[in-house]
């Protein structure tokens, strides 16, 4: 069943395009690698790549429970992509870091996203992509 894209709100339009782009990048990854990550695991790796995070903070960002995040972290640690250590003076929270392998995988994934962006530039034009990037870099979070 098709829906009328002209009737979607800006929120739904962004969501539809984001889901399509994310799925396309994840499918590209699957074709090039034997290692598969869930959407939440990719999200976690991307956030840790930006900055080291506690498990609790990462769970909040990714939108899953602390227990589910702990399970994802254990999987990623056992695979050698993430390492963790306790915060000084706090035996409850751990800080997460990418390993060298994790950094390499994130870099490879970022290259795939750059290639996708280059395809979008060819399709939509550089000016349009630059405008989109400018809009999404602005502070416009509504509370």
PDB file of C-alpha atoms in Angstrom:
ATOM      1  CA  UNK A   1       0.000   0.000   0.000  1.00  0.00           C
ATOM      2  CA  UNK A   2       1.473   3.343  -1.055  1.00  0.00           C
ATOM      3  CA  UNK A   3       0.965   6.525   0.856  1.00  0.00           C
ATOM      4  CA  UNK A   4       0.702  10.042  -0.488  1.00  0.00           C
ATOM      5  CA  UNK A   5       4.075  11.654   0.215  1.00  0.00           C
ATOM      6  CA  UNK A   6       2.519  15.085  -0.395  1.00  0.00           C
ATOM      7  CA  UNK A   7       0.387  14.666   2.732  1.00  0.00           C
ATOM      8  CA  UNK A   8       3.302  13.956   5.076  1.00  0.00           C
ATOM      9  CA  UNK A   9       4.405  16.457   7.696  1.00  0.00           C
ATOM     10  CA  UNK A  10       8.026  17.636   7.833  1.00  0.00           C
ATOM     11  CA  UNK A  11       8.612  15.200  10.694  1.00  0.00           C
ATOM     12  CA  UNK A  12       7.365  12.266   8.656  1.00  0.00           C
ATOM     13  CA  UNK A  13       9.292  13.367   5.561  1.00  0.00           C
ATOM     14  CA  UNK A  14      12.533  13.573   7.525  1.00  0.00           C
ATOM     15  CA  UNK A  15      11.804  10.221   9.145  1.00  0.00           C
ATOM     16  CA  UNK A  16      11.088   8.518   5.804  1.00  0.00           C
ATOM     17  CA  UNK A  17      14.259   9.853   4.181  1.00  0.00           C
ATOM     18  CA  UNK A  18      16.373   9.062   7.234  1.00  0.00           C
ATOM     19  CA  UNK A  19      15.087   5.482   7.369  1.00  0.00           C
ATOM     20  CA  UNK A  20      15.769   5.013   3.657  1.00  0.00           C
ATOM     21  CA  UNK A  21      19.297   6.454   3.841  1.00  0.00           C
ATOM     22  CA  UNK A  22      20.196   4.531   7.013  1.00  0.00           C
ATOM     23  CA  UNK A  23      18.879   1.267   5.525  1.00  0.00           C
ATOM     24  CA  UNK A  24      20.799   1.873   2.286  1.00  0.00           C
ATOM     25  CA  UNK A  25      24.074   2.434   4.138  1.00  0.00           C
ATOM     26  CA  UNK A  26      23.461  -0.611   6.345  1.00  0.00           C
ATOM     27  CA  UNK A  27      22.751  -2.745   3.254  1.00  0.00           C
ATOM     28  CA  UNK A  28      25.965  -1.495   1.622  1.00  0.00           C
ATOM     29  CA  UNK A  29      27.828  -2.508   4.755  1.00  0.00           C
ATOM     30  CA  UNK A  30      26.312  -5.992   4.681  1.00  0.00           C
ATOM     31  CA  UNK A  31      27.490  -6.458   1.085  1.00  0.00           C
ATOM     32  CA  UNK A  32      31.067  -5.509   1.958  1.00  0.00           C
ATOM     33  CA  UNK A  33      31.523  -7.084   5.373  1.00  0.00           C
ATOM     34  CA  UNK A  34      30.890 -10.361   7.139  1.00  0.00           C
ATOM     35  CA  UNK A  35      30.358  -8.458  10.388  1.00  0.00           C
ATOM     36  CA  UNK A  36      26.784  -7.322  10.955  1.00  0.00           C
ATOM     37  CA  UNK A  37      25.602  -4.723  13.443  1.00  0.00           C
ATOM     38  CA  UNK A  38      22.066  -3.869  14.498  1.00  0.00           C
ATOM     39  CA  UNK A  39      20.781  -0.341  14.009  1.00  0.00           C
ATOM     40  CA  UNK A  40      21.244   0.314  17.752  1.00  0.00           C
ATOM     41  CA  UNK A  41      24.810  -1.011  17.627  1.00  0.00           C
ATOM     42  CA  UNK A  42      25.657   1.267  14.672  1.00  0.00           C
ATOM     43  CA  UNK A  43      24.105   4.179  16.528  1.00  0.00           C
ATOM     44  CA  UNK A  44      26.173   3.353  19.615  1.00  0.00           C
ATOM     45  CA  UNK A  45      29.409   3.044  17.626  1.00  0.00           C
ATOM     46  CA  UNK A  46      28.759   6.393  15.924  1.00  0.00           C
ATOM     47  CA  UNK A  47      28.093   8.137  19.240  1.00  0.00           C
ATOM     48  CA  UNK A  48      31.179   6.640  20.903  1.00  0.00           C
ATOM     49  CA  UNK A  49      33.216   7.710  17.881  1.00  0.00           C
ATOM     50  CA  UNK A  50      32.156  11.313  18.572  1.00  0.00           C
ATOM     51  CA  UNK A  51      32.959  11.105  22.293  1.00  0.00           C
ATOM     52  CA  UNK A  52      33.454   8.529  25.010  1.00  0.00           C
ATOM     53  CA  UNK A  53      30.191   7.876  26.853  1.00  0.00           C
ATOM     54  CA  UNK A  54      28.958   6.095  29.937  1.00  0.00           C
ATOM     55  CA  UNK A  55      26.655   3.144  29.381  1.00  0.00           C
ATOM     56  CA  UNK A  56      23.790   5.071  31.014  1.00  0.00           C
ATOM     57  CA  UNK A  57      24.303   8.122  28.794  1.00  0.00           C
ATOM     58  CA  UNK A  58      24.621   5.933  25.683  1.00  0.00           C
ATOM     59  CA  UNK A  59      21.366   4.134  26.544  1.00  0.00           C
ATOM     60  CA  UNK A  60      19.569   7.467  26.795  1.00  0.00           C
ATOM     61  CA  UNK A  61      20.955   8.705  23.482  1.00  0.00           C
ATOM     62  CA  UNK A  62      20.194   5.504  21.582  1.00  0.00           C
ATOM     63  CA  UNK A  63      16.785   5.213  23.249  1.00  0.00           C
ATOM     64  CA  UNK A  64      17.074   1.790  24.843  1.00  0.00           C
ATOM     65  CA  UNK A  65      17.172   0.605  28.454  1.00  0.00           C
ATOM     66  CA  UNK A  66      20.423   0.483  30.376  1.00  0.00           C
ATOM     67  CA  UNK A  67      20.119  -3.321  30.473  1.00  0.00           C
ATOM     68  CA  UNK A  68      19.698  -3.536  26.686  1.00  0.00           C
ATOM     69  CA  UNK A  69      22.663  -1.200  26.249  1.00  0.00           C
ATOM     70  CA  UNK A  70      24.750  -3.360  28.588  1.00  0.00           C
ATOM     71  CA  UNK A  71      23.933  -6.364  26.405  1.00  0.00           C
ATOM     72  CA  UNK A  72      24.935  -4.475  23.230  1.00  0.00           C
ATOM     73  CA  UNK A  73      28.153  -3.299  24.882  1.00  0.00           C
ATOM     74  CA  UNK A  74      29.031  -6.836  25.990  1.00  0.00           C
ATOM     75  CA  UNK A  75      28.514  -8.072  22.430  1.00  0.00           C
ATOM     76  CA  UNK A  76      30.626  -5.270  20.940  1.00  0.00           C
ATOM     77  CA  UNK A  77      33.332  -5.822  23.577  1.00  0.00           C
ATOM     78  CA  UNK A  78      33.448  -9.573  22.886  1.00  0.00           C
ATOM     79  CA  UNK A  79      33.781  -8.803  19.167  1.00  0.00           C
ATOM     80  CA  UNK A  80      36.647  -6.395  19.883  1.00  0.00           C
ATOM     81  CA  UNK A  81      35.045  -3.114  18.717  1.00  0.00           C
ATOM     82  CA  UNK A  82      34.448  -1.412  22.063  1.00  0.00           C
ATOM     83  CA  UNK A  83      36.269  -1.366  25.371  1.00  0.00           C
ATOM     84  CA  UNK A  84      35.093  -0.009  28.702  1.00  0.00           C
ATOM     85  CA  UNK A  85      36.424   0.957  32.073  1.00  0.00           C
ATOM     86  CA  UNK A  86      34.857   2.095  35.302  1.00  0.00           C
ATOM     87  CA  UNK A  87      34.671   5.802  36.008  1.00  0.00           C
ATOM     88  CA  UNK A  88      37.062   6.754  38.812  1.00  0.00           C
ATOM     89  CA  UNK A  89      35.238   6.586  42.135  1.00  0.00           C
ATOM     90  CA  UNK A  90      32.143   5.013  40.544  1.00  0.00           C
ATOM     91  CA  UNK A  91      31.821   1.234  40.318  1.00  0.00           C
ATOM     92  CA  UNK A  92      28.410   1.427  38.619  1.00  0.00           C
ATOM     93  CA  UNK A  93      29.080   3.354  35.418  1.00  0.00           C
ATOM     94  CA  UNK A  94      31.598   2.472  32.749  1.00  0.00           C
ATOM     95  CA  UNK A  95      32.990   4.748  30.058  1.00  0.00           C
ATOM     96  CA  UNK A  96      32.939   3.296  26.546  1.00  0.00           C
ATOM     97  CA  UNK A  97      35.746   3.671  24.014  1.00  0.00           C
ATOM     98  CA  UNK A  98      36.254   2.411  20.483  1.00  0.00           C
ATOM     99  CA  UNK A  99      39.084  -0.032  19.981  1.00  0.00           C
ATOM    100  CA  UNK A 100      41.394   0.318  16.990  1.00  0.00           C
ATOM    101  CA  UNK A 101      39.194  -2.177  15.136  1.00  0.00           C
ATOM    102  CA  UNK A 102      36.076  -0.241  16.146  1.00  0.00           C
ATOM    103  CA  UNK A 103      37.623   2.990  14.861  1.00  0.00           C
ATOM    104  CA  UNK A 104      38.511   1.293  11.567  1.00  0.00           C
ATOM    105  CA  UNK A 105      34.949   0.001  11.139  1.00  0.00           C
ATOM    106  CA  UNK A 106      33.496   3.436  11.900  1.00  0.00           C
ATOM    107  CA  UNK A 107      35.870   5.016   9.396  1.00  0.00           C
ATOM    108  CA  UNK A 108      34.845   2.498   6.735  1.00  0.00           C
ATOM    109  CA  UNK A 109      31.166   3.153   7.505  1.00  0.00           C
ATOM    110  CA  UNK A 110      31.751   6.910   7.321  1.00  0.00           C
ATOM    111  CA  UNK A 111      33.263   6.424   3.868  1.00  0.00           C
ATOM    112  CA  UNK A 112      30.084   4.635   2.798  1.00  0.00           C
ATOM    113  CA  UNK A 113      28.033   7.576   4.089  1.00  0.00           C
ATOM    114  CA  UNK A 114      30.262   9.996   2.170  1.00  0.00           C
ATOM    115  CA  UNK A 115      29.727   7.950  -0.981  1.00  0.00           C
ATOM    116  CA  UNK A 116      25.961   8.088  -0.376  1.00  0.00           C
ATOM    117  CA  UNK A 117      26.185  11.849   0.086  1.00  0.00           C
ATOM    118  CA  UNK A 118      28.113  12.133  -3.203  1.00  0.00           C
ATOM    119  CA  UNK A 119      25.282  10.272  -4.938  1.00  0.00           C
ATOM    120  CA  UNK A 120      22.792  12.679  -3.391  1.00  0.00           C
ATOM    121  CA  UNK A 121      24.859  15.631  -4.634  1.00  0.00           C
ATOM    122  CA  UNK A 122      24.716  14.215  -8.160  1.00  0.00           C
ATOM    123  CA  UNK A 123      20.975  13.651  -7.840  1.00  0.00           C
ATOM    124  CA  UNK A 124      19.918  16.864  -6.085  1.00  0.00           C
ATOM    125  CA  UNK A 125      22.812  19.236  -6.691  1.00  0.00           C
ATOM    126  CA  UNK A 126      25.515  20.560  -4.377  1.00  0.00           C
ATOM    127  CA  UNK A 127      23.579  23.738  -3.504  1.00  0.00           C
ATOM    128  CA  UNK A 128      20.564  21.755  -2.305  1.00  0.00           C
ATOM    129  CA  UNK A 129      22.687  19.425  -0.171  1.00  0.00           C
ATOM    130  CA  UNK A 130      24.561  22.386   1.288  1.00  0.00           C
ATOM    131  CA  UNK A 131      21.209  24.023   2.170  1.00  0.00           C
ATOM    132  CA  UNK A 132      19.998  20.825   3.855  1.00  0.00           C
ATOM    133  CA  UNK A 133      23.207  20.526   5.855  1.00  0.00           C
ATOM    134  CA  UNK A 134      22.947  24.155   6.920  1.00  0.00           C
ATOM    135  CA  UNK A 135      19.355  23.651   8.082  1.00  0.00           C
ATOM    136  CA  UNK A 136      20.217  20.568  10.115  1.00  0.00           C
ATOM    137  CA  UNK A 137      23.227  22.248  11.724  1.00  0.00           C
ATOM    138  CA  UNK A 138      21.068  25.072  13.069  1.00  0.00           C
ATOM    139  CA  UNK A 139      19.760  24.978  16.630  1.00  0.00           C
ATOM    140  CA  UNK A 140      16.028  24.429  16.258  1.00  0.00           C
ATOM    141  CA  UNK A 141      15.163  21.848  18.844  1.00  0.00           C
ATOM    142  CA  UNK A 142      11.585  22.451  20.030  1.00  0.00           C
ATOM    143  CA  UNK A 143      10.729  21.799  23.643  1.00  0.00           C
TER     144      UNK A 143
END
